[in-house]
Amino acid sequence: MQFGVLAAGIFALTTTVHATAGYSATEKYSLWMAQSLISRNDGIMNESFSSAPLQAGFTQKAFTALLAQYPDDDNANIYRDYVRSSVDSVLHYFANGIATADLQYPLDRLSSGNALLDLSADASNQTAASAYQLGVETLRSSIDVNRRNSVLGLWYYVYPEWSYLDGMYSLAPFYARYALSRGTKDAEVITAINGTAVDDIMYQLDLLWQRCLNITSGLLAHGYDDSRTAVWANPETGASPNVWGRSLGWYFMALVDTLEILSSQPVTQGYTKQLGERYRSLAAAVIQAVDSQTGAWWQVVDQPGRKGNYIESSASSMFTYGLLKGVRLGYLEGNDAESSKTIGVGAYEYLTNTFVVYENERVLGWNGTVTICSLNSTATYEYYVGQPLRYNSVLGSAAYILASLEYESIQGSN
Ligand SMILES: *[C@@H]1O[C@H](CO)[C@@H](O)[C@H](O)[C@H]1NC(C)=O
Ligand SMILES: *[C@@H]1O[C@H](CO)[C@@H](O)[C@H](O)[C@H]1NC(C)=O
Ligand SMILES: *[C@@H]1O[C@H](CO)[C@@H](O)[C@H](O)[C@H]1NC(C)=O
Ligand SMILES: *[C@@H]1O[C@H](CO)[C@@H](O)[C@H](O)[C@H]1NC(C)=O
Ligand SMILES: *[C@@H]1O[C@H](CO)[C@@H](O)[C@H](O)[C@H]1NC(C)=O
Ligand SMILES: *[C@@H]1O[C@H](CO)[C@@H](O)[C@H](O)[C@H]1NC(C)=O
């Protein structure tokens, strides 16, 4: 869609909508998309399929970020209630006291942990807080009983010895916040690695880095098989052969979000040097990999223009968020910050023009997000580009909310 058409469309939509739904011509896309998720009941877990917890947890994280940025929005209470409903829906399926039962879900289950921590600290309702507290403790214990491979990497899911980039977005920020909420990083000694919880976080991120990094491109492959027996496993490292956009997006967001948490307290400052270096290195590789025509990123990131490849909307939103957030928090400086900002802003505008769908006067849709790519497959290039797209996938629309918030923050500070 051309910019002129888009701008005219927004104007028409928002002016007609103004009286009925409280939207105005200055409506932010973050808020507008969040309202749209609510209208679809997205992020409320109502079935037990394996990626359902991630849809809920990711929605909670996007809405929590939105509330932090717009605490005085007219609809703030609606967003706050929605986070609680999403958490409640997840508690119904897991986190009810039996940590091993949670292992029927991948590490993504931990994505609800941050909102659970917030709710468990709410002193206004002790009865509810103690239910959330039980949820927090169950989730945290599920890390201790999660299986590990021979080098102590956490299995992502039920596949023996396999670790994926994907799980890090849900694991690291929750594990870090939990450790800090207990007062000192040393409160938790993880026997398996003879270190603290924060050491374990660094160790898990590092293992994936060591095994999956392609030193030519600076990008990371989807995951690795420590047993090196999978059809796709690199005989030396165990790495899978392709750089899948969304898995790298999860990992990139994990780095920047964990950096934010560990930077927040003196006791964990010491960990931020390596994490910051990794973040900056990956940001540079992500910038290098951007498509020069569209300004966004390919489904198979390092195969630009190859037959079947396409610009994927969830990964592109995640990279946009990760780059712009790093600029906002000062993790990138000088020329790095400048190029990151330029690339992030350009990508955001392309995503808005291309993947936002104006369903009706109040509701936005979201297009161009791939369903799921699993390493329980051939993991070939053809596999990644052959997986179907899903319209209104919350893994894309919630990522777009996060990207929108960063974009709006940068626009606001200009
Ligand atoms: C679960 O929620 C989704 C919306 O997120 C809805 O489309 C679906 O019909 C619901 N499934 C059930 C079993 O209620
Ligand atoms: C406390 O929370 C519980 C569970 O969400 C709810 O049923 C109850 O009404 C709440 N009590 C008060 C006083 O808000
Ligand atoms: C942890 O410490 C024990 C006892 O000192 C040792 O046997 C084990 O190899 C250590 N594990 C790791 C991962 O360093
Ligand atoms: C690393 O990336 C380069 C450039 O994308 C590619 O040509 C090469 O095959 C990759 N190496 C491995 C081991 O995947
Ligand atoms: C989503 O994108 C596809 C491919 O460009 C297009 O065919 C489809 O019409 C789009 N869906 C909506 C609802 O715009
Ligand atoms: C892994 O893939 C096989 C073959 O497609 C399938 O039968 C199996 O259910 C998959 N496992 C899981 C846990 O999804």
XYZ file of C-alpha atoms and ligand atoms in Angstrom:
498
model
C 0.000 0.000 0.000
C 1.297 3.457 -0.860
C 1.796 5.882 1.964
C -0.800 8.328 0.652
C -3.442 5.635 0.521
C -2.548 4.457 3.972
C -2.642 7.928 5.471
C -6.010 8.634 3.874
C -7.263 5.286 5.156
C -6.233 6.011 8.709
C -7.796 9.441 8.617
C -11.096 8.125 7.326
C -11.140 5.255 9.791
C -10.197 7.175 12.862
C -12.520 10.081 12.257
C -15.577 7.877 11.757
C -14.656 5.786 14.745
C -14.025 8.659 17.097
C -17.520 9.040 18.508
C -18.257 5.372 19.108
C -15.056 3.789 20.315
C -13.027 6.594 21.740
C -10.385 6.484 19.000
C -8.976 9.694 17.688
C -6.988 10.641 14.643
C -3.889 10.480 16.812
C -4.556 6.875 17.762
C -1.372 4.946 18.299
C -1.013 1.687 16.402
C 0.203 -0.042 19.565
C -3.086 0.754 21.311
C -5.150 0.104 18.242
C -3.614 -3.320 17.675
C -3.960 -4.164 21.368
C -7.687 -3.382 21.185
C -7.849 -5.617 18.139
C -6.263 -8.533 19.990
C -8.819 -8.117 22.748
C -11.647 -8.134 20.211
C -10.396 -11.527 18.969
C -9.807 -12.983 22.419
C -6.185 -13.505 21.406
C -3.760 -14.546 24.106
C -6.441 -16.173 26.238
C -5.443 -19.811 26.522
C -8.443 -21.997 25.858
C -6.790 -25.122 24.459
C -3.732 -27.080 25.499
C -1.739 -27.222 22.244
C 1.981 -26.769 22.749
C 2.335 -23.162 21.568
C -0.768 -21.868 23.383
C 1.176 -20.764 26.487
C 3.470 -18.656 24.321
C 0.556 -16.897 22.659
C -0.731 -15.967 26.105
C 2.618 -15.028 27.634
C 3.668 -12.961 24.651
C 0.372 -11.059 24.751
C 0.906 -10.394 28.459
C 4.388 -9.042 27.791
C 3.193 -6.757 24.990
C 0.324 -5.415 27.112
C 2.592 -4.934 30.122
C 4.993 -2.888 28.001
C 2.052 -0.910 26.684
C 0.833 -0.136 30.207
C 4.327 0.966 31.204
C 4.414 3.387 28.286
C 0.828 4.652 28.526
C -0.150 4.256 32.187
C -2.757 6.998 31.930
C -4.491 5.766 28.798
C -8.280 5.826 29.093
C -8.351 2.085 28.554
C -5.506 1.226 30.936
C -7.802 -0.729 33.223
C -9.035 -2.779 30.290
C -5.481 -3.741 29.368
C -4.653 -4.492 32.990
C -7.699 -6.740 33.338
C -6.814 -8.457 30.095
C -3.327 -9.340 31.335
C -4.928 -10.840 34.419
C -7.449 -12.807 32.327
C -4.642 -14.126 30.174
C -2.660 -15.196 33.248
C -5.765 -16.795 34.787
C -6.405 -18.717 31.565
C -2.889 -20.121 31.678
C -3.086 -21.032 35.373
C -6.065 -23.154 34.515
C -3.774 -25.395 32.405
C -0.533 -25.352 34.345
C 1.513 -23.793 37.140
C -0.779 -25.254 39.770
C 1.832 -26.812 41.980
C 3.183 -29.733 39.977
C 6.323 -28.609 38.166
C 6.845 -31.853 36.222
C 3.351 -31.542 34.708
C 4.445 -28.255 33.130
C 7.025 -30.113 31.054
C 4.276 -31.115 28.634
C 4.824 -27.570 27.348
C 8.058 -26.217 25.847
C 10.212 -23.644 27.654
C 7.772 -21.109 26.183
C 5.541 -21.858 29.164
C 7.788 -19.481 31.146
C 6.557 -16.495 29.109
C 3.710 -16.030 31.594
C 6.189 -15.816 34.469
C 6.758 -12.068 34.386
C 3.073 -11.165 34.587
C 2.685 -13.792 37.316
C 5.477 -12.116 39.282
C 3.697 -8.763 38.940
C 0.354 -10.165 40.039
C 1.819 -12.118 42.945
C 3.267 -8.866 44.280
C -0.128 -7.160 44.253
C -0.838 -6.639 47.925
C -4.428 -5.507 47.420
C -5.816 -9.037 47.191
C -3.981 -11.589 49.310
C -6.123 -14.543 48.233
C -5.431 -13.950 44.569
C -1.781 -13.099 45.228
C -1.132 -16.438 46.864
C -2.573 -18.309 43.872
C -0.265 -16.332 41.614
C 2.592 -16.986 44.002
C 2.007 -20.716 43.652
C 2.067 -20.239 39.874
C 5.395 -18.408 40.071
C 6.987 -21.092 42.236
C 5.697 -23.911 40.062
C 7.024 -22.332 36.913
C 10.347 -21.601 38.549
C 10.637 -25.208 39.776
C 9.840 -26.440 36.287
C 13.219 -25.057 35.211
C 14.920 -27.280 37.804
C 13.194 -30.416 36.511
C 13.527 -29.499 32.826
C 15.748 -32.043 31.125
C 19.247 -31.021 30.062
C 21.585 -32.428 27.441
C 25.140 -33.685 28.065
C 26.541 -30.139 28.142
C 23.688 -29.046 30.441
C 21.743 -27.156 27.797
C 18.028 -27.121 28.593
C 15.928 -29.155 26.192
C 13.462 -26.873 24.478
C 10.721 -29.477 24.581
C 10.246 -33.256 24.344
C 12.935 -33.821 21.728
C 15.938 -35.429 23.379
C 19.068 -33.261 23.535
C 17.709 -30.474 21.318
C 17.973 -26.824 22.317
C 16.319 -24.024 20.339
C 16.875 -20.295 20.233
C 13.103 -19.917 20.678
C 12.922 -20.816 24.360
C 15.292 -18.067 25.497
C 12.757 -15.240 25.249
C 10.539 -17.001 27.759
C 13.292 -18.431 29.957
C 15.857 -15.687 30.460
C 13.778 -12.637 31.456
C 11.652 -14.654 33.883
C 14.588 -16.547 35.399
C 16.434 -13.239 35.850
C 13.524 -11.374 37.378
C 12.803 -14.256 39.705
C 16.422 -14.362 40.907
C 16.486 -10.615 41.504
C 13.124 -10.675 43.249
C 14.635 -13.042 45.780
C 17.016 -10.312 46.874
C 20.341 -11.644 45.714
C 21.523 -13.536 42.704
C 23.241 -15.963 45.053
C 20.027 -17.053 46.675
C 19.623 -19.700 44.003
C 22.418 -22.177 43.514
C 21.713 -24.367 40.518
C 23.366 -27.664 41.278
C 23.635 -28.758 37.662
C 25.961 -25.935 36.717
C 27.452 -25.252 40.171
C 26.422 -21.641 39.839
C 23.634 -19.203 40.449
C 20.465 -18.782 38.446
C 22.029 -15.824 36.691
C 25.072 -17.945 35.812
C 22.689 -20.480 34.317
C 20.973 -17.817 32.196
C 24.309 -16.677 30.838
C 25.326 -20.285 30.287
C 22.181 -21.189 28.309
C 22.456 -18.107 26.099
C 26.135 -18.784 25.568
C 25.717 -22.470 24.678
C 23.292 -21.573 21.910
C 25.670 -18.894 20.743
C 28.628 -21.305 20.649
C 26.713 -24.023 18.836
C 24.527 -22.042 16.443
C 26.662 -19.065 15.429
C 27.623 -18.779 11.783
C 30.838 -16.791 11.933
C 30.492 -15.596 8.348
C 27.112 -13.947 8.773
C 27.108 -13.397 12.541
C 23.602 -14.931 12.623
C 22.440 -17.967 14.612
C 20.805 -21.134 13.318
C 17.447 -22.261 14.733
C 18.889 -24.727 17.251
C 21.226 -27.669 17.805
C 21.078 -31.359 18.585
C 23.679 -32.196 21.198
C 23.545 -35.879 20.179
C 24.191 -34.891 16.555
C 21.882 -37.673 15.385
C 19.093 -35.570 13.862
C 19.002 -35.679 10.047
C 19.820 -31.999 9.993
C 22.538 -31.885 12.653
C 25.922 -30.465 11.747
C 28.363 -33.306 12.598
C 30.626 -30.950 14.510
C 28.364 -28.522 16.361
C 24.976 -30.230 16.090
C 23.538 -27.021 14.644
C 20.559 -27.024 12.310
C 21.299 -25.691 8.821
C 19.056 -22.622 8.501
C 18.633 -19.210 10.092
C 14.898 -18.992 10.803
C 13.747 -15.420 11.307
C 11.374 -15.887 14.215
C 13.685 -18.101 16.260
C 16.437 -15.511 15.880
C 13.871 -12.848 16.760
C 13.067 -14.579 20.055
C 16.751 -14.819 20.897
C 17.426 -11.192 19.962
C 14.529 -10.012 22.138
C 15.791 -12.260 24.958
C 19.173 -10.515 24.852
C 17.803 -6.994 25.012
C 15.133 -7.772 27.630
C 17.563 -9.667 29.865
C 20.122 -6.905 29.515
C 17.487 -4.458 30.746
C 16.718 -6.602 33.798
C 20.328 -7.372 34.761
C 21.367 -3.732 34.269
C 18.718 -2.639 36.723
C 20.517 -3.800 39.863
C 24.117 -3.434 41.009
C 24.365 -7.084 42.037
C 24.051 -8.278 38.426
C 25.843 -5.421 36.650
C 28.871 -7.663 36.207
C 26.963 -9.874 33.812
C 25.972 -7.124 31.439
C 29.331 -6.719 29.704
C 29.235 -10.045 27.861
C 25.506 -9.818 27.287
C 25.910 -6.312 25.856
C 28.680 -7.503 23.533
C 26.484 -10.325 22.283
C 23.577 -7.983 21.763
C 25.694 -5.500 19.800
C 27.231 -8.239 17.701
C 23.850 -9.709 16.806
C 22.359 -6.257 16.167
C 25.142 -5.605 13.655
C 24.458 -8.930 11.910
C 20.708 -8.268 11.858
C 21.313 -4.839 10.327
C 23.625 -6.429 7.776
C 20.929 -8.966 6.852
C 18.116 -6.458 6.261
C 16.564 -6.588 2.810
C 17.649 -3.497 0.906
C 14.412 -3.197 -1.096
C 11.813 -3.449 1.659
C 13.889 -2.655 4.727
C 12.576 -5.753 6.532
C 13.733 -9.364 7.010
C 13.327 -12.666 5.203
C 11.753 -15.847 6.588
C 15.111 -17.588 6.022
C 17.183 -14.604 7.020
C 20.403 -15.286 5.163
C 18.870 -16.363 1.831
C 17.633 -13.057 0.387
C 15.666 -13.357 -2.825
C 15.975 -17.127 -3.079
C 12.988 -18.825 -4.725
C 10.138 -19.217 -2.239
C 11.621 -16.933 0.406
C 9.540 -13.959 1.566
C 9.534 -11.093 4.045
C 8.105 -12.500 7.280
C 6.138 -10.191 9.533
C 6.688 -11.619 13.038
C 10.479 -11.845 12.798
C 10.667 -8.413 11.197
C 8.640 -6.938 14.066
C 10.893 -8.638 16.619
C 14.066 -7.295 15.011
C 12.524 -3.833 14.821
C 11.666 -3.970 18.509
C 15.106 -5.298 19.461
C 16.980 -2.643 17.502
C 14.889 0.344 18.592
C 14.809 -0.748 22.219
C 18.600 -1.050 22.236
C 18.819 2.524 20.978
C 16.346 3.779 23.590
C 18.184 2.095 26.462
C 21.619 3.179 25.264
C 22.963 -0.306 24.501
C 24.016 0.979 21.098
C 25.979 4.164 20.690
C 27.256 6.520 18.020
C 27.029 5.225 14.463
C 25.636 1.895 15.640
C 22.737 3.670 17.297
C 22.180 5.866 14.252
C 22.027 2.982 11.795
C 19.955 0.876 14.150
C 17.451 3.686 14.476
C 17.289 4.306 10.735
C 16.845 0.600 9.949
C 14.311 0.097 12.747
C 12.192 3.086 11.758
C 12.277 2.102 8.076
C 11.323 -1.485 8.863
C 8.495 -0.354 11.096
C 6.980 1.848 8.433
C 7.228 -0.945 5.871
C 5.541 -3.396 8.264
C 2.725 -0.974 8.989
C 2.150 -0.281 5.305
C 2.339 -3.923 4.290
C 0.979 -6.198 7.008
C -1.580 -4.119 8.899
C -5.067 -4.893 7.593
C -7.959 -2.483 8.215
C -10.679 -5.010 8.966
C -13.329 -2.524 9.961
C -13.537 0.805 11.703
C -12.242 -0.463 15.000
C -10.259 -3.574 14.335
C -6.858 -4.075 12.782
C -5.752 -7.406 11.372
C -2.208 -8.641 10.966
C -0.870 -10.544 7.983
C 2.256 -12.328 6.813
C 3.208 -14.367 9.894
C 4.384 -17.930 9.454
C 2.528 -20.546 11.523
C 5.201 -22.662 13.172
C 8.546 -24.069 12.117
C 9.814 -27.010 14.114
C 13.098 -28.853 14.122
C 10.961 -32.006 14.249
C 11.188 -31.851 10.455
C 13.768 -31.997 7.685
C 14.739 -28.412 8.654
C 15.651 -27.756 5.031
C 15.289 -24.428 3.271
C 12.239 -25.851 1.449
C 10.656 -26.773 4.777
C 10.982 -23.249 6.186
C 9.599 -21.505 3.114
C 6.850 -24.118 2.677
C 5.189 -23.699 6.078
C 1.844 -21.897 5.786
C 1.162 -18.342 6.887
C -1.453 -17.608 9.506
C -3.590 -14.483 9.332
C -3.906 -12.754 12.727
C -1.265 -14.908 14.366
C -0.726 -13.383 17.770
C 2.961 -14.244 17.536
C 3.088 -11.563 14.843
C 0.547 -9.077 16.130
C 1.954 -8.985 19.671
C 5.455 -8.503 18.232
C 4.034 -5.624 16.189
C 2.641 -4.030 19.366
C 6.115 -4.152 20.902
C 7.674 -2.690 17.748
C 4.996 0.019 17.666
C 5.740 1.021 21.256
C 9.424 1.497 20.473
C 8.635 3.406 17.304
C 6.162 5.671 19.104
C 8.692 6.258 21.852
C 11.335 7.347 19.347
C 8.856 9.561 17.472
C 7.828 11.119 20.787
C 11.402 11.917 21.765
C 12.247 13.662 18.474
C -9.925 -20.198 21.545
O -9.735 -18.825 21.294
C -9.612 -18.490 19.932
C -9.357 -17.014 19.835
O -8.113 -16.754 20.368
C -10.872 -18.848 19.204
O -10.722 -18.561 17.851
C -11.167 -20.328 19.413
O -12.408 -20.630 18.838
C -11.200 -20.677 20.880
N -11.311 -22.120 21.020
C -12.164 -22.667 21.876
C -12.115 -24.155 21.945
O -12.929 -21.997 22.567
C -9.537 -11.437 44.976
O -9.202 -12.211 43.804
C -10.051 -13.326 43.620
C -9.468 -14.151 42.471
O -9.161 -13.350 41.375
C -11.440 -12.827 43.328
O -12.310 -13.919 43.140
C -11.921 -11.974 44.526
O -13.166 -11.406 44.197
C -10.923 -10.874 44.820
N -11.304 -10.198 46.057
C -11.319 -8.885 46.149
C -11.684 -8.344 47.493
O -11.062 -8.139 45.204
C 29.983 -29.348 39.910
O 30.727 -29.690 41.065
C 30.906 -31.091 41.244
C 31.574 -31.316 42.593
O 32.661 -30.429 42.766
C 31.730 -31.644 40.082
O 31.873 -33.039 40.216
C 30.995 -31.332 38.780
O 31.776 -31.739 37.681
C 30.708 -29.842 38.659
N 29.880 -29.619 37.499
C 30.155 -28.703 36.603
C 29.197 -28.583 35.464
O 31.101 -27.940 36.671
C 27.186 -19.478 7.037
O 26.562 -18.445 6.347
C 27.024 -18.302 5.003
C 26.387 -17.032 4.469
O 25.004 -16.993 4.769
C 26.656 -19.551 4.242
O 27.102 -19.441 2.905
C 27.279 -20.760 4.895
O 26.851 -21.932 4.271
C 26.905 -20.814 6.362
N 27.665 -21.858 7.022
C 27.084 -22.847 7.703
C 27.997 -23.824 8.358
O 25.867 -22.956 7.789
C -2.589 -11.479 3.422
O -1.535 -11.535 2.486
C -1.759 -12.402 1.405
C -0.502 -12.483 0.591
O -0.082 -11.205 0.243
C -2.953 -11.907 0.611
O -3.228 -12.789 -0.451
C -4.160 -11.832 1.535
O -5.240 -11.276 0.838
C -3.846 -10.974 2.737
N -4.954 -11.032 3.691
C -5.648 -9.964 4.042
C -6.766 -10.204 4.999
O -5.392 -8.849 3.641
C 7.308 -35.036 15.370
O 7.076 -35.320 14.005
C 6.477 -36.592 13.769
C 6.456 -36.818 12.266
O 5.829 -35.738 11.632
C 5.085 -36.602 14.395
O 4.475 -37.849 14.196
C 5.213 -36.311 15.863
O 3.940 -36.188 16.434
C 5.986 -35.019 16.117
N 6.207 -34.868 17.528
C 5.677 -33.881 18.232
C 5.941 -33.905 19.705
O 5.040 -32.988 17.730
